[in-house]
Coordinates of C-alpha atoms and ligand atoms in Angstrom, one line a residue:
Chain A
X11 CA 12.1 -37.6 -8.9
X12 CA 9.4 -35.8 -7.1
X13 CA 8.7 -36.9 -3.5
X14 CA 5.0 -37.5 -3.0
X15 CA 5.2 -39.1 0.4
X16 CA 3.1 -37.0 2.7
X17 CA 3.4 -37.3 6.4
X18 CA 0.3 -36.1 8.3
X19 CA 1.3 -33.3 10.5
X20 CA 0.8 -33.9 14.2
X21 CA 0.7 -30.6 15.9
X22 CA -1.8 -28.4 17.7
X23 CA -0.8 -25.7 15.2
X24 CA -1.5 -27.7 12.0
X25 CA -4.7 -29.3 10.7
X26 CA -4.2 -31.7 7.9
X27 CA -6.6 -34.0 6.2
X28 CA -5.4 -34.9 2.7
X29 CA -8.7 -36.7 1.8
X30 CA -10.7 -33.6 2.5
X31 CA -8.0 -31.3 1.0
X32 CA -7.5 -29.5 4.3
X33 CA -4.3 -27.9 5.5
X34 CA -4.4 -25.1 8.0
X35 CA -1.8 -23.3 10.1
X36 CA -2.9 -21.7 13.3
X37 CA -2.0 -18.0 13.4
X38 CA -0.6 -18.1 16.9
X39 CA 2.6 -19.5 15.3
X40 CA 3.4 -16.0 14.0
X41 CA 2.4 -14.1 17.1
X42 CA 2.9 -16.1 20.3
X43 CA 6.0 -15.2 22.3
X44 CA 6.1 -18.6 24.0
X45 CA 6.2 -20.3 20.5
X46 CA 9.0 -18.0 19.5
X47 CA 10.9 -18.9 22.7
X48 CA 10.3 -22.6 22.0
X49 CA 11.6 -22.2 18.4
X50 CA 14.8 -20.7 19.8
X51 CA 15.5 -23.8 21.7
X52 CA 14.1 -26.5 19.5
X53 CA 14.9 -25.2 16.0
X54 CA 17.6 -22.5 16.3
X55 CA 19.4 -24.4 19.1
X56 CA 19.4 -27.7 17.3
X57 CA 19.4 -27.2 13.5
X58 CA 22.4 -26.5 11.2
X59 CA 22.3 -22.7 10.5
X60 CA 23.8 -20.8 7.6
X61 CA 26.5 -18.4 9.0
X62 CA 28.1 -16.8 5.9
X63 CA 30.3 -17.4 2.9
X64 CA 34.0 -18.0 3.4
X65 CA 34.8 -15.2 0.8
X66 CA 33.4 -12.7 3.3
X67 CA 36.5 -13.2 5.4
X68 CA 39.1 -13.8 2.7
X69 CA 42.3 -13.0 4.6
X70 CA 43.7 -14.4 7.8
X71 CA 42.5 -12.2 10.6
X72 CA 39.4 -10.9 8.7
X73 CA 36.3 -10.9 10.8
X74 CA 32.7 -10.0 10.7
X75 CA 30.1 -9.7 13.5
X76 CA 26.9 -11.6 12.7
X77 CA 23.9 -12.6 14.8
X78 CA 22.6 -16.0 14.0
X79 CA 19.7 -17.7 15.9
X80 CA 19.7 -14.8 18.4
X81 CA 23.4 -15.2 19.3
X82 CA 26.0 -12.6 18.3
X83 CA 29.1 -14.3 16.7
X84 CA 32.5 -13.3 15.6
X85 CA 32.9 -15.0 12.2
X86 CA 36.6 -15.0 11.4
X87 CA 39.4 -16.6 9.5
X88 CA 42.3 -17.5 11.9
X89 CA 45.9 -16.8 11.1
X90 CA 46.3 -20.3 9.7
X91 CA 43.4 -19.7 7.2
X92 CA 40.7 -21.7 8.9
X93 CA 37.2 -20.3 9.2
X94 CA 35.9 -20.1 12.8
X95 CA 33.0 -18.7 14.8
X96 CA 33.0 -17.6 18.4
X97 CA 30.3 -16.3 20.7
X98 CA 31.0 -12.6 21.1
X99 CA 30.6 -12.6 24.9
X100 CA 33.8 -12.3 26.8
X101 CA 34.6 -15.5 28.8
X102 CA 35.6 -13.2 31.7
X103 CA 32.6 -11.1 32.7
X104 CA 30.7 -11.2 29.5
X105 CA 30.9 -7.9 27.6
X106 CA 31.2 -7.8 23.8
X107 CA 34.8 -8.7 22.9
X108 CA 34.4 -7.4 19.3
X109 CA 32.6 -4.2 18.7
X110 CA 33.5 -3.4 15.1
X111 CA 31.1 -4.8 12.5
X112 CA 34.0 -6.0 10.4
X113 CA 37.7 -5.7 10.2
X114 CA 41.1 -7.5 10.4
X115 CA 42.9 -8.3 13.6
X116 CA 45.7 -10.7 14.7
X117 CA 44.4 -10.5 18.3
X118 CA 41.0 -9.7 19.7
X119 CA 41.2 -7.7 22.9
X120 CA 38.3 -7.1 25.3
X121 CA 38.5 -3.5 26.3
X122 CA 36.9 -4.0 29.7
X123 CA 39.8 -5.7 31.5
X124 CA 42.1 -6.1 28.5
X125 CA 42.0 -9.9 28.2
X126 CA 43.4 -10.7 24.8
X127 CA 42.6 -13.7 22.6
X128 CA 44.3 -15.0 19.4
X129 CA 42.3 -15.8 16.3
X130 CA 42.0 -19.4 17.4
X131 CA 40.2 -18.2 20.5
X132 CA 43.0 -18.8 23.1
X133 CA 43.4 -16.4 25.9
X134 CA 46.9 -15.3 25.3
X135 CA 47.3 -12.4 27.7
X136 CA 45.6 -10.7 30.6
X137 CA 46.8 -8.0 33.0
X138 CA 48.4 -9.2 36.2
X139 CA 48.1 -13.0 35.5
X140 CA 49.8 -13.6 38.9
X141 CA 46.5 -12.8 40.6
X142 CA 45.0 -16.0 39.2
X143 CA 45.8 -19.6 40.0
X144 CA 49.2 -20.7 38.9
X145 CA 49.3 -22.9 35.8
X146 CA 47.8 -23.0 32.3
X147 CA 44.5 -24.6 33.2
X148 CA 42.9 -21.3 34.1
X149 CA 43.8 -19.7 30.8
X150 CA 42.8 -22.8 28.8
X151 CA 39.4 -22.8 30.4
X152 CA 38.7 -19.2 29.6
X153 CA 39.3 -19.0 25.8
X154 CA 36.6 -17.6 23.5
X155 CA 33.7 -19.9 23.3
X156 CA 33.5 -21.4 19.8
X157 CA 30.1 -22.5 18.4
X158 CA 29.5 -26.2 19.1
X159 CA 30.0 -27.2 15.5
X160 CA 31.1 -25.6 12.3
X161 CA 31.3 -27.1 8.8
X162 CA 32.1 -25.7 5.4
X163 CA 30.5 -26.9 2.1
X164 CA 31.6 -25.2 -1.2
X165 CA 32.6 -22.1 0.9
X166 CA 29.1 -21.9 2.5
X167 CA 29.8 -21.9 6.2
X168 CA 27.3 -23.6 8.5
X169 CA 27.1 -23.8 12.3
X170 CA 25.2 -25.6 14.9
X171 CA 24.7 -24.7 18.6
X172 CA 24.0 -28.4 19.4
X173 CA 26.9 -30.6 20.4
X174 CA 25.3 -33.6 19.0
X175 CA 22.9 -34.4 16.1
X176 CA 23.3 -35.2 12.4
X177 CA 26.5 -34.0 10.7
X178 CA 26.0 -31.3 8.0
X179 CA 26.0 -33.8 5.1
X180 CA 23.2 -35.9 6.4
X181 CA 21.3 -32.7 7.6
X182 CA 21.5 -31.2 4.1
X183 CA 20.9 -34.3 2.1
X184 CA 20.1 -33.4 -1.5
X185 CA 20.1 -29.7 -0.6
X186 CA 23.9 -29.9 -0.8
X187 CA 23.7 -30.7 -4.5
X188 CA 21.9 -27.4 -5.2
X189 CA 24.5 -25.5 -3.3
X190 CA 27.0 -27.4 -5.4
X191 CA 25.3 -26.2 -8.6
X192 CA 25.7 -22.6 -7.5
X193 CA 29.4 -23.2 -6.5
X194 CA 29.9 -24.6 -10.1
X195 CA 28.8 -21.4 -11.8
X196 CA 32.5 -20.6 -12.2
X197 CA 35.7 -22.6 -12.3
X198 CA 37.4 -19.7 -10.5
X199 CA 35.1 -19.9 -7.5
X200 CA 32.3 -17.6 -6.3
X201 CA 32.6 -14.7 -4.0
X202 CA 30.2 -12.5 -2.0
X203 CA 30.4 -9.0 -3.6
X204 CA 30.8 -6.1 -1.1
X205 CA 27.5 -4.6 -0.2
X206 CA 25.2 -6.4 2.2
X207 CA 21.6 -5.4 2.0
X208 CA 20.6 -5.2 5.7
X209 CA 16.9 -4.6 6.3
X210 CA 14.1 -6.1 8.3
X211 CA 10.4 -6.8 8.2
X212 CA 7.9 -6.3 11.0
X213 CA 6.8 -9.8 10.5
X214 CA 7.5 -13.3 11.7
X215 CA 10.4 -15.1 10.1
X216 CA 8.2 -18.0 8.9
X217 CA 6.2 -15.5 6.8
X218 CA 9.5 -14.8 5.0
X219 CA 10.0 -18.5 4.3
X220 CA 6.4 -19.0 3.1
X221 CA 6.7 -16.0 0.8
X222 CA 9.8 -17.2 -0.9
X223 CA 8.4 -20.8 -1.3
X224 CA 5.1 -19.7 -2.8
X225 CA 4.9 -19.1 -6.5
X226 CA 1.2 -18.4 -6.1
X227 CA 1.7 -14.8 -5.1
X228 CA 4.0 -13.9 -7.9
X229 CA 1.7 -12.8 -10.6
X230 CA -0.7 -10.8 -8.4
X231 CA 1.9 -9.3 -6.1
X232 CA 4.6 -8.5 -8.6
X233 CA 2.5 -7.3 -11.5
X234 CA 4.5 -4.1 -11.7
X235 CA 7.7 -6.1 -11.9
X236 CA 6.3 -8.3 -14.6
X237 CA 5.1 -5.3 -16.6
X238 CA 8.6 -3.9 -16.3
X239 CA 10.1 -7.1 -17.7
X240 CA 7.6 -7.1 -20.5
X241 CA 8.5 -3.5 -21.5
X242 CA 12.2 -4.5 -21.7
X243 CA 11.2 -7.0 -24.3
X244 CA 11.2 -10.2 -22.2
X245 CA 8.3 -12.6 -22.0
X246 CA 8.2 -14.7 -18.9
X247 CA 6.9 -18.2 -19.2
X248 CA 4.4 -19.8 -16.9
X249 CA 5.1 -22.8 -14.9
X250 CA 7.8 -24.1 -12.7
X251 CA 8.2 -27.1 -10.4
X252 CA 8.5 -27.5 -6.7
X253 CA 10.6 -30.2 -5.0
X254 CA 10.4 -31.3 -1.4
X255 CA 13.8 -32.4 0.0
X256 CA 14.6 -33.8 3.4
X257 CA 14.6 -32.0 6.8
X258 CA 12.3 -29.2 5.7
X259 CA 14.5 -28.1 2.8
X260 CA 12.5 -27.3 -0.3
X261 CA 13.2 -26.2 -3.8
X262 CA 11.6 -24.2 -6.6
X263 CA 12.8 -24.7 -10.2
X264 CA 11.9 -22.5 -13.2
X265 CA 13.1 -22.1 -16.8
X266 CA 12.4 -19.2 -19.0
X267 CA 11.2 -17.2 -16.0
X268 CA 13.9 -14.5 -16.4
X269 CA 17.4 -14.3 -18.0
X270 CA 20.4 -15.5 -16.0
X271 CA 23.5 -13.3 -15.5
X272 CA 26.4 -14.9 -17.3
X273 CA 24.3 -17.7 -18.9
X274 CA 21.1 -16.7 -20.5
X275 CA 20.7 -13.4 -22.2
X276 CA 17.7 -11.2 -22.0
X277 CA 17.2 -7.7 -23.6
X278 CA 17.8 -5.7 -20.5
X279 CA 21.3 -7.2 -20.1
X280 CA 22.3 -5.0 -23.1
X281 CA 23.9 -6.0 -26.5
X282 CA 27.4 -6.0 -25.1
X283 CA 26.6 -8.9 -22.8
X284 CA 25.3 -11.1 -25.6
X285 CA 28.6 -12.3 -26.9
X286 CA 30.2 -12.5 -23.5
X287 CA 27.4 -14.8 -22.4
X288 CA 27.9 -17.0 -25.4
X289 CA 31.6 -17.4 -24.5
X290 CA 30.8 -18.0 -20.9
X291 CA 28.3 -20.7 -21.7
X292 CA 30.8 -22.4 -24.0
X293 CA 33.3 -22.3 -21.2
X294 CA 30.8 -23.9 -18.8
X295 CA 29.8 -26.7 -21.3
X296 CA 33.5 -27.4 -22.0
X297 CA 34.3 -28.2 -18.4
X298 CA 31.4 -30.5 -17.4
X299 CA 28.9 -32.9 -19.0
X300 CA 26.2 -31.2 -21.0
X301 CA 23.4 -32.3 -18.6
X302 CA 24.9 -30.6 -15.6
X303 CA 26.0 -27.6 -17.6
X304 CA 22.4 -27.1 -18.9
X305 CA 21.1 -27.5 -15.3
X306 CA 23.4 -24.6 -14.2
X307 CA 22.9 -22.4 -17.2
X308 CA 19.2 -22.8 -18.1
X309 CA 17.3 -23.3 -14.9
X310 CA 16.5 -20.8 -12.1
X311 CA 16.2 -22.3 -8.6
X312 CA 15.3 -21.1 -5.2
X313 CA 16.5 -23.3 -2.4
X314 CA 15.3 -23.0 1.2
X315 CA 17.6 -24.6 3.7
X316 CA 15.7 -25.0 6.9
X317 CA 15.6 -22.7 8.9
X318 CA 17.5 -19.6 7.8
X319 CA 19.0 -19.8 4.3
X320 CA 17.3 -18.8 1.1
X321 CA 19.5 -19.3 -1.9
X322 CA 18.2 -17.6 -5.0
X323 CA 19.9 -18.9 -8.1
X324 CA 17.8 -16.7 -10.4
X325 CA 18.7 -13.6 -12.6
X326 CA 21.8 -13.5 -10.4
X327 CA 22.7 -15.4 -7.3
X328 CA 21.4 -13.9 -4.0
X329 CA 22.0 -15.3 -0.6
X330 CA 19.2 -14.3 1.9
X331 CA 19.7 -14.8 5.6
X332 CA 16.7 -14.7 7.9
X333 CA 17.2 -13.8 11.5
X334 CA 14.3 -13.8 14.0
X335 CA 14.4 -11.0 16.5
X336 CA 10.9 -11.1 18.0
X337 CA 7.7 -12.9 17.0
X338 CA 6.9 -9.9 14.8
X339 CA 10.3 -8.7 13.7
X340 CA 12.8 -10.4 11.4
X341 CA 16.2 -9.1 10.4
X342 CA 17.2 -9.9 6.8
X343 CA 20.5 -9.8 5.0
X344 CA 20.9 -10.2 1.3
X345 CA 24.3 -10.9 -0.4
X346 CA 25.1 -11.0 -4.0
X347 CA 27.3 -14.0 -5.1
X348 CA 29.3 -13.7 -8.3
X349 CA 32.1 -15.5 -10.1
X350 CA 35.5 -14.3 -8.8
X351 CA 36.7 -13.6 -12.3
X352 CA 33.6 -11.8 -13.6
X353 CA 34.6 -8.7 -15.7
X354 CA 33.4 -5.4 -14.2
X355 CA 30.9 -4.7 -17.1
X356 CA 29.3 -8.1 -16.5
X357 CA 29.2 -7.6 -12.8
X358 CA 27.6 -4.2 -13.3
X359 CA 24.8 -5.9 -15.3
X360 CA 24.4 -8.7 -12.7
X361 CA 24.1 -6.2 -9.8
X362 CA 21.7 -4.0 -11.7
X363 CA 19.4 -6.9 -12.6
X364 CA 19.5 -8.4 -9.2
X365 CA 18.9 -5.2 -7.4
X366 CA 16.0 -4.3 -9.7
X367 CA 14.1 -7.2 -8.1
X368 CA 15.7 -8.0 -4.7
X369 CA 16.0 -6.0 -1.6
X370 CA 14.2 -3.2 0.2
X371 CA 14.7 -0.9 -2.7
X372 CA 13.9 -3.3 -5.5
X373 CA 10.8 -3.3 -7.7
X374 CA 9.4 -6.5 -6.2
X375 CA 10.7 -7.3 -2.6
X376 CA 8.9 -4.3 -1.1
X377 CA 5.6 -5.8 -2.1
X378 CA 6.6 -9.0 -0.4
X379 CA 7.3 -7.1 2.7
X380 CA 4.0 -5.3 2.4
X381 CA 2.2 -8.6 2.3
X382 CA 4.1 -10.1 5.3
X383 CA 3.8 -7.0 7.5
X384 CA 0.1 -6.8 6.6
X385 CA -0.4 -10.4 7.8
X386 CA 1.5 -9.8 11.1
X387 CA -0.7 -6.7 11.7
X388 CA -4.0 -8.1 10.5
X389 CA -4.0 -11.5 12.2
X390 CA -4.3 -9.8 15.6
X391 CA -8.0 -9.3 14.6
X392 CA -8.7 -13.0 14.6
X393 CA -6.7 -13.9 17.7
X394 CA -9.6 -14.1 20.1
X395 CA -12.4 -14.9 17.7
X396 CA -14.5 -17.7 19.3
X397 CA -15.6 -19.2 16.0
X398 CA -13.8 -22.3 14.8
X399 CA -11.5 -21.9 11.8
X400 CA -11.3 -18.2 11.9
X401 CA -7.8 -17.9 13.4
X402 CA -6.3 -20.3 10.9
X403 CA -4.4 -19.7 7.6
X404 CA -5.4 -21.9 4.6
X405 CA -2.5 -23.6 2.9
X406 CA -4.3 -26.2 0.8
X407 CA -3.7 -25.2 -2.8
X408 CA -2.6 -28.2 -4.9
X409 CA -3.4 -30.9 -2.3
X410 CA -5.5 -32.8 -4.8
X411 CA -2.8 -33.1 -7.4
X412 CA -0.3 -33.8 -4.6
X413 CA -2.4 -36.7 -3.4
X414 CA -2.7 -38.0 -7.0
X415 CA 1.1 -38.1 -7.1
X416 CA 1.4 -35.4 -9.7
X417 CA 4.6 -33.3 -9.8
X418 CA 4.5 -30.3 -7.6
X419 CA 3.8 -27.0 -9.3
X420 CA 5.6 -24.0 -8.0
X421 CA 2.3 -22.0 -8.0
X422 CA 0.8 -24.5 -5.5
X423 CA 1.5 -24.5 -1.8
X424 CA 3.1 -27.9 -1.5
X425 CA 6.4 -26.5 -0.5
X426 CA 4.9 -24.3 2.2
X427 CA 3.2 -27.4 3.6
X428 CA 6.5 -29.3 3.6
X429 CA 8.1 -26.5 5.6
X430 CA 5.3 -26.6 8.1
X431 CA 5.4 -30.4 8.5
X432 CA 9.1 -30.2 9.3
X433 CA 8.6 -27.2 11.6
X434 CA 6.0 -29.2 13.5
X435 CA 8.3 -32.2 13.8
X436 CA 11.1 -30.1 15.2
X437 CA 8.8 -28.4 17.6
X438 CA 7.2 -31.6 18.9
X439 CA 10.2 -33.9 19.2
X440 CA 11.2 -34.4 22.8
X441 CA 14.4 -32.7 23.6
X442 CA 17.6 -34.8 23.5
Chain B
X21 CA 26.1 10.4 -20.8
X22 CA 24.7 13.8 -21.4
X23 CA 25.1 14.4 -25.1
X24 CA 21.4 15.0 -25.6
X25 CA 21.1 18.0 -23.3
X26 CA 21.9 21.6 -24.0
X27 CA 24.2 22.6 -21.3
X28 CA 25.6 26.0 -20.8
X29 CA 29.1 26.0 -19.3
X30 CA 29.0 26.6 -15.6
X31 CA 30.3 29.8 -14.4
X32 CA 31.8 28.5 -11.2
X33 CA 30.7 31.4 -9.1
X34 CA 27.3 31.6 -10.7
X35 CA 25.6 28.8 -8.8
X36 CA 24.9 30.0 -5.3
X37 CA 24.0 28.0 -2.2
X38 CA 20.6 29.5 -2.4
X39 CA 20.2 28.2 -6.0
X40 CA 21.1 24.7 -4.7
X41 CA 18.8 25.0 -1.7
X42 CA 15.9 26.2 -3.7
X43 CA 16.4 23.3 -6.1
X44 CA 16.5 20.8 -3.2
X45 CA 13.5 22.3 -1.4
X46 CA 11.5 22.3 -4.6
X47 CA 12.5 18.7 -5.2
X48 CA 11.5 17.7 -1.7
X49 CA 8.1 19.3 -2.2
X50 CA 7.6 17.3 -5.4
X51 CA 8.5 14.0 -3.7
X52 CA 6.2 14.6 -0.7
X53 CA 3.5 15.6 -3.2
X54 CA 3.8 12.4 -5.2
X55 CA 4.4 14.4 -8.4
X56 CA 6.4 11.9 -10.4
X57 CA 6.5 13.5 -13.8
X58 CA 7.6 16.8 -12.5
X59 CA 10.2 15.1 -10.3
X60 CA 11.6 13.0 -13.3
X61 CA 11.9 16.3 -15.2
X62 CA 14.6 17.3 -12.7
X63 CA 16.9 14.7 -14.2
X64 CA 19.0 14.8 -17.4
X65 CA 18.6 11.8 -19.6
X66 CA 21.2 9.2 -18.6
X67 CA 21.1 10.2 -14.9
X68 CA 21.4 7.7 -12.1
X69 CA 19.7 7.3 -8.7
X70 CA 21.6 5.4 -6.1
X71 CA 21.3 4.3 -2.5
X72 CA 24.5 2.5 -1.4
X73 CA 24.6 -0.3 1.2
X74 CA 26.3 0.4 4.4
X75 CA 29.4 -1.6 3.7
X76 CA 29.2 -1.0 0.0
X77 CA 29.4 2.8 0.3
X78 CA 33.1 2.9 -0.2
X79 CA 32.7 1.2 -3.6
X80 CA 30.9 2.3 -6.7
X81 CA 27.6 0.8 -7.6
X82 CA 29.4 -1.2 -10.2
X83 CA 31.5 -3.3 -7.9
X84 CA 29.3 -3.4 -4.8
X85 CA 25.7 -4.4 -4.3
X86 CA 23.6 -1.3 -3.5
X87 CA 20.1 -1.0 -2.2
X88 CA 19.3 1.0 -5.3
X89 CA 21.5 1.3 -8.4
X90 CA 19.1 2.7 -11.0
X91 CA 20.4 3.6 -14.4
X92 CA 18.2 5.8 -16.6
X93 CA 16.1 2.8 -17.8
X94 CA 15.5 1.5 -14.3
X95 CA 14.7 4.9 -12.9
X96 CA 12.0 5.4 -15.4
X97 CA 10.7 1.9 -14.6
X98 CA 10.7 2.8 -11.0
X99 CA 8.5 5.9 -11.7
X100 CA 6.1 3.9 -13.9
X101 CA 5.8 1.6 -10.9
X102 CA 5.3 4.4 -8.4
X103 CA 2.4 5.7 -10.5
X104 CA 0.7 2.2 -10.6
X105 CA -2.1 1.3 -8.3
X106 CA -0.4 -2.1 -8.2
X107 CA 2.8 -0.9 -6.5
X108 CA 1.4 -2.5 -3.3
X109 CA 4.2 -1.4 -1.0
X110 CA 3.2 2.3 -1.7
X111 CA -0.5 1.9 -2.2
X112 CA -1.9 3.6 -0.2
X113 CA 1.0 6.0 -0.5
X114 CA 3.2 6.8 2.5
X115 CA 3.5 10.4 3.7
X116 CA 6.9 11.9 4.0
X117 CA 8.3 15.0 5.8
X118 CA 11.7 16.0 4.5
X119 CA 14.2 18.2 6.4
X120 CA 17.4 19.3 4.6
X121 CA 20.3 21.1 6.0
X122 CA 24.1 21.6 6.1
X123 CA 24.0 22.3 2.3
X124 CA 27.4 22.7 0.7
X125 CA 28.4 22.7 -3.0
X126 CA 31.4 23.0 -5.2
X127 CA 32.3 22.7 -8.9
X128 CA 33.6 19.4 -10.1
X129 CA 36.4 19.0 -12.7
X130 CA 34.0 18.0 -15.4
X131 CA 31.7 20.9 -15.1
X132 CA 29.1 19.8 -12.7
X133 CA 28.2 20.9 -9.2
X134 CA 28.8 18.5 -6.3
X135 CA 26.2 18.9 -3.6
X136 CA 26.3 17.6 0.0
X137 CA 23.4 18.0 2.3
X138 CA 22.1 16.2 5.4
X139 CA 18.6 14.8 5.5
X140 CA 16.1 13.6 8.0
X141 CA 13.1 12.1 6.2
X142 CA 10.2 10.9 8.3
X143 CA 7.9 8.4 6.6
X144 CA 4.4 7.8 7.9
X145 CA 2.4 4.7 7.0
X146 CA 0.4 2.0 8.7
X147 CA 0.2 4.1 11.9
X148 CA 4.0 4.1 12.2
X149 CA 6.6 6.9 12.0
X150 CA 10.0 5.9 10.7
X151 CA 13.0 8.2 10.5
X152 CA 15.6 7.9 7.7
X153 CA 18.8 9.8 8.5
X154 CA 21.6 10.4 6.1
X155 CA 23.2 12.7 3.5
X156 CA 22.8 13.5 -0.1
X157 CA 25.7 13.3 -2.4
X158 CA 24.3 14.7 -5.7
X159 CA 25.9 15.8 -8.9
X160 CA 24.0 18.6 -10.6
X161 CA 24.4 20.1 -14.0
X162 CA 23.2 23.4 -15.3
X163 CA 20.8 23.2 -18.2
X164 CA 18.6 25.8 -19.8
X165 CA 15.8 24.9 -17.4
X166 CA 18.1 25.4 -14.4
X167 CA 19.8 22.8 -12.2
X168 CA 19.3 19.2 -13.0
X169 CA 20.4 15.9 -11.5
X170 CA 23.0 13.7 -13.3
X171 CA 23.5 11.7 -10.2
X172 CA 21.1 11.6 -7.2
X173 CA 22.5 9.6 -4.4
X174 CA 21.1 9.2 -0.9
X175 CA 23.5 7.7 1.6
X176 CA 21.8 6.2 4.7
X177 CA 23.7 6.4 8.0
X178 CA 21.5 4.2 10.1
X179 CA 23.6 1.0 10.0
X180 CA 20.7 -1.0 8.6
X181 CA 17.5 -0.1 6.9
X182 CA 15.7 0.3 10.2
X183 CA 13.2 -2.3 11.6
X184 CA 10.3 -2.7 9.3
X185 CA 11.2 0.1 7.0
X186 CA 11.9 -0.1 3.3
X187 CA 12.9 2.0 0.3
X188 CA 9.7 1.7 -1.7
X189 CA 9.4 5.4 -1.8
X190 CA 12.0 7.9 -3.1
X191 CA 14.4 8.7 -0.3
Ligands
FES508 S1 34.8 -8.7 30.5 FE1 36.3 -9.0 29.0 S2 38.1 -8.7 30.0 FE2 36.7 -8.5 31.6

């Protein structure tokens, strides 16, 4: 079912007139520091945010430092096996408790005055405790500060800095089903493969969202990648659908766009993979109904979960995390997700195929970065132009067919509009 | 991997540090000069080009996600792309200045030369100057034409690919 309900955006930064086929985004949303600060509060302070995959901290005591929504967190698995996230600022006088990017620890000790916390965040020892008020209340008050809420869905770990608001299930809505499809790639579970691609773009985070949700740029921007695929003997098919989900989450669906590691052979996977893929497909179809198995094996999907997760279920599975640093600077992390039991030769093919496209060294992503950084740089030139309409981006492609209730095409900009409508809602709602 | 090249057995003391340095300096000049065919001729067929990720460095490219894990096919595809006017990320091309130092080398058990060298590559583009700091971990073989790469690996030491930079050129 394709959602055709269109809410007219009410925002000083959006202009929408479906009858006239107008949808514009004011360029200050990419530049203005006061909008960036407001986003920190209204979006990043209230939404559910993707933190990481539980397989990144597989053993009790495993931890990773990760900055989400501008706050540095210790993402860890406690000694009882539960995944947790704490603000990395010491409850005493605020220095960074954890200074290693990753590791394993039974205790976290702040070096400044040697307060020591267990993996559940309790303050378990401090030098000369007799100098503090007698009793446990003091210690209990000064444990590591956990994030307000944390929930795990199919090993995808989400956090929220808001103490109230919808729970994760109602926040995700149907987006949860698409995360479920990825989790179902293997009956042995999925894991993040070592090797986080950490990079950044000198561009606003929302340009990263727009780029991933816009199939329009694909052919002109990635012509060298398409030529490479063609030379390997693979013909890409045109077409692809978009879906608008709830809460600003959107989805792109394609078939025959590329092969799929483990499920759908293409020539550059190599002959050896052909029979393994056949077996793997048979295994998949044997453990679930054919309709679901076909959804998993034959379709590529890109899910955007508002505001910081892009889940590419394409040639391979790539998790992309967007982290705004400044209006014109975004930190990006890309993780490869693979079946736990995937044999090394198959994993080799998966990583090669994924990296050929994705990341700052791929044959395609650098062109996306070029486009986004170019926007960030170039829109300074229209910022003070007095003429109406000059300092606006046009995002109207496909509005006519959208209004006629036709299914969304991935080469239209309907998903980008859905993102902006939700962004405007989040930004305009009065604070709770 | 290297069946198709004529290799002469390495006399372990025949390859000097000057040979290695000359090779690396010449390579740097080809890269800064955007001379892709001459650069690709410095590889034996079957060679690899790799840039590990920061936490993937301890693993091989076959069990960890790298930034770049090009086998011979992908390396050739990369060079076809570099030459295209439609490789937008490098059109117009960036300019690089490449400083190499601390060059060491030793023979490997399987008849190659392991090379370690530090690099500081400055990339200029869009009015910006970005440093890339790291070390090379190459494996060279001796062919009739001189030293050749069978593995060209650049290990970045900057904790992340620095703000706004990318690996769309050859590091
Ligand atoms: S700031 Fe951490 S112990 Fe004092």
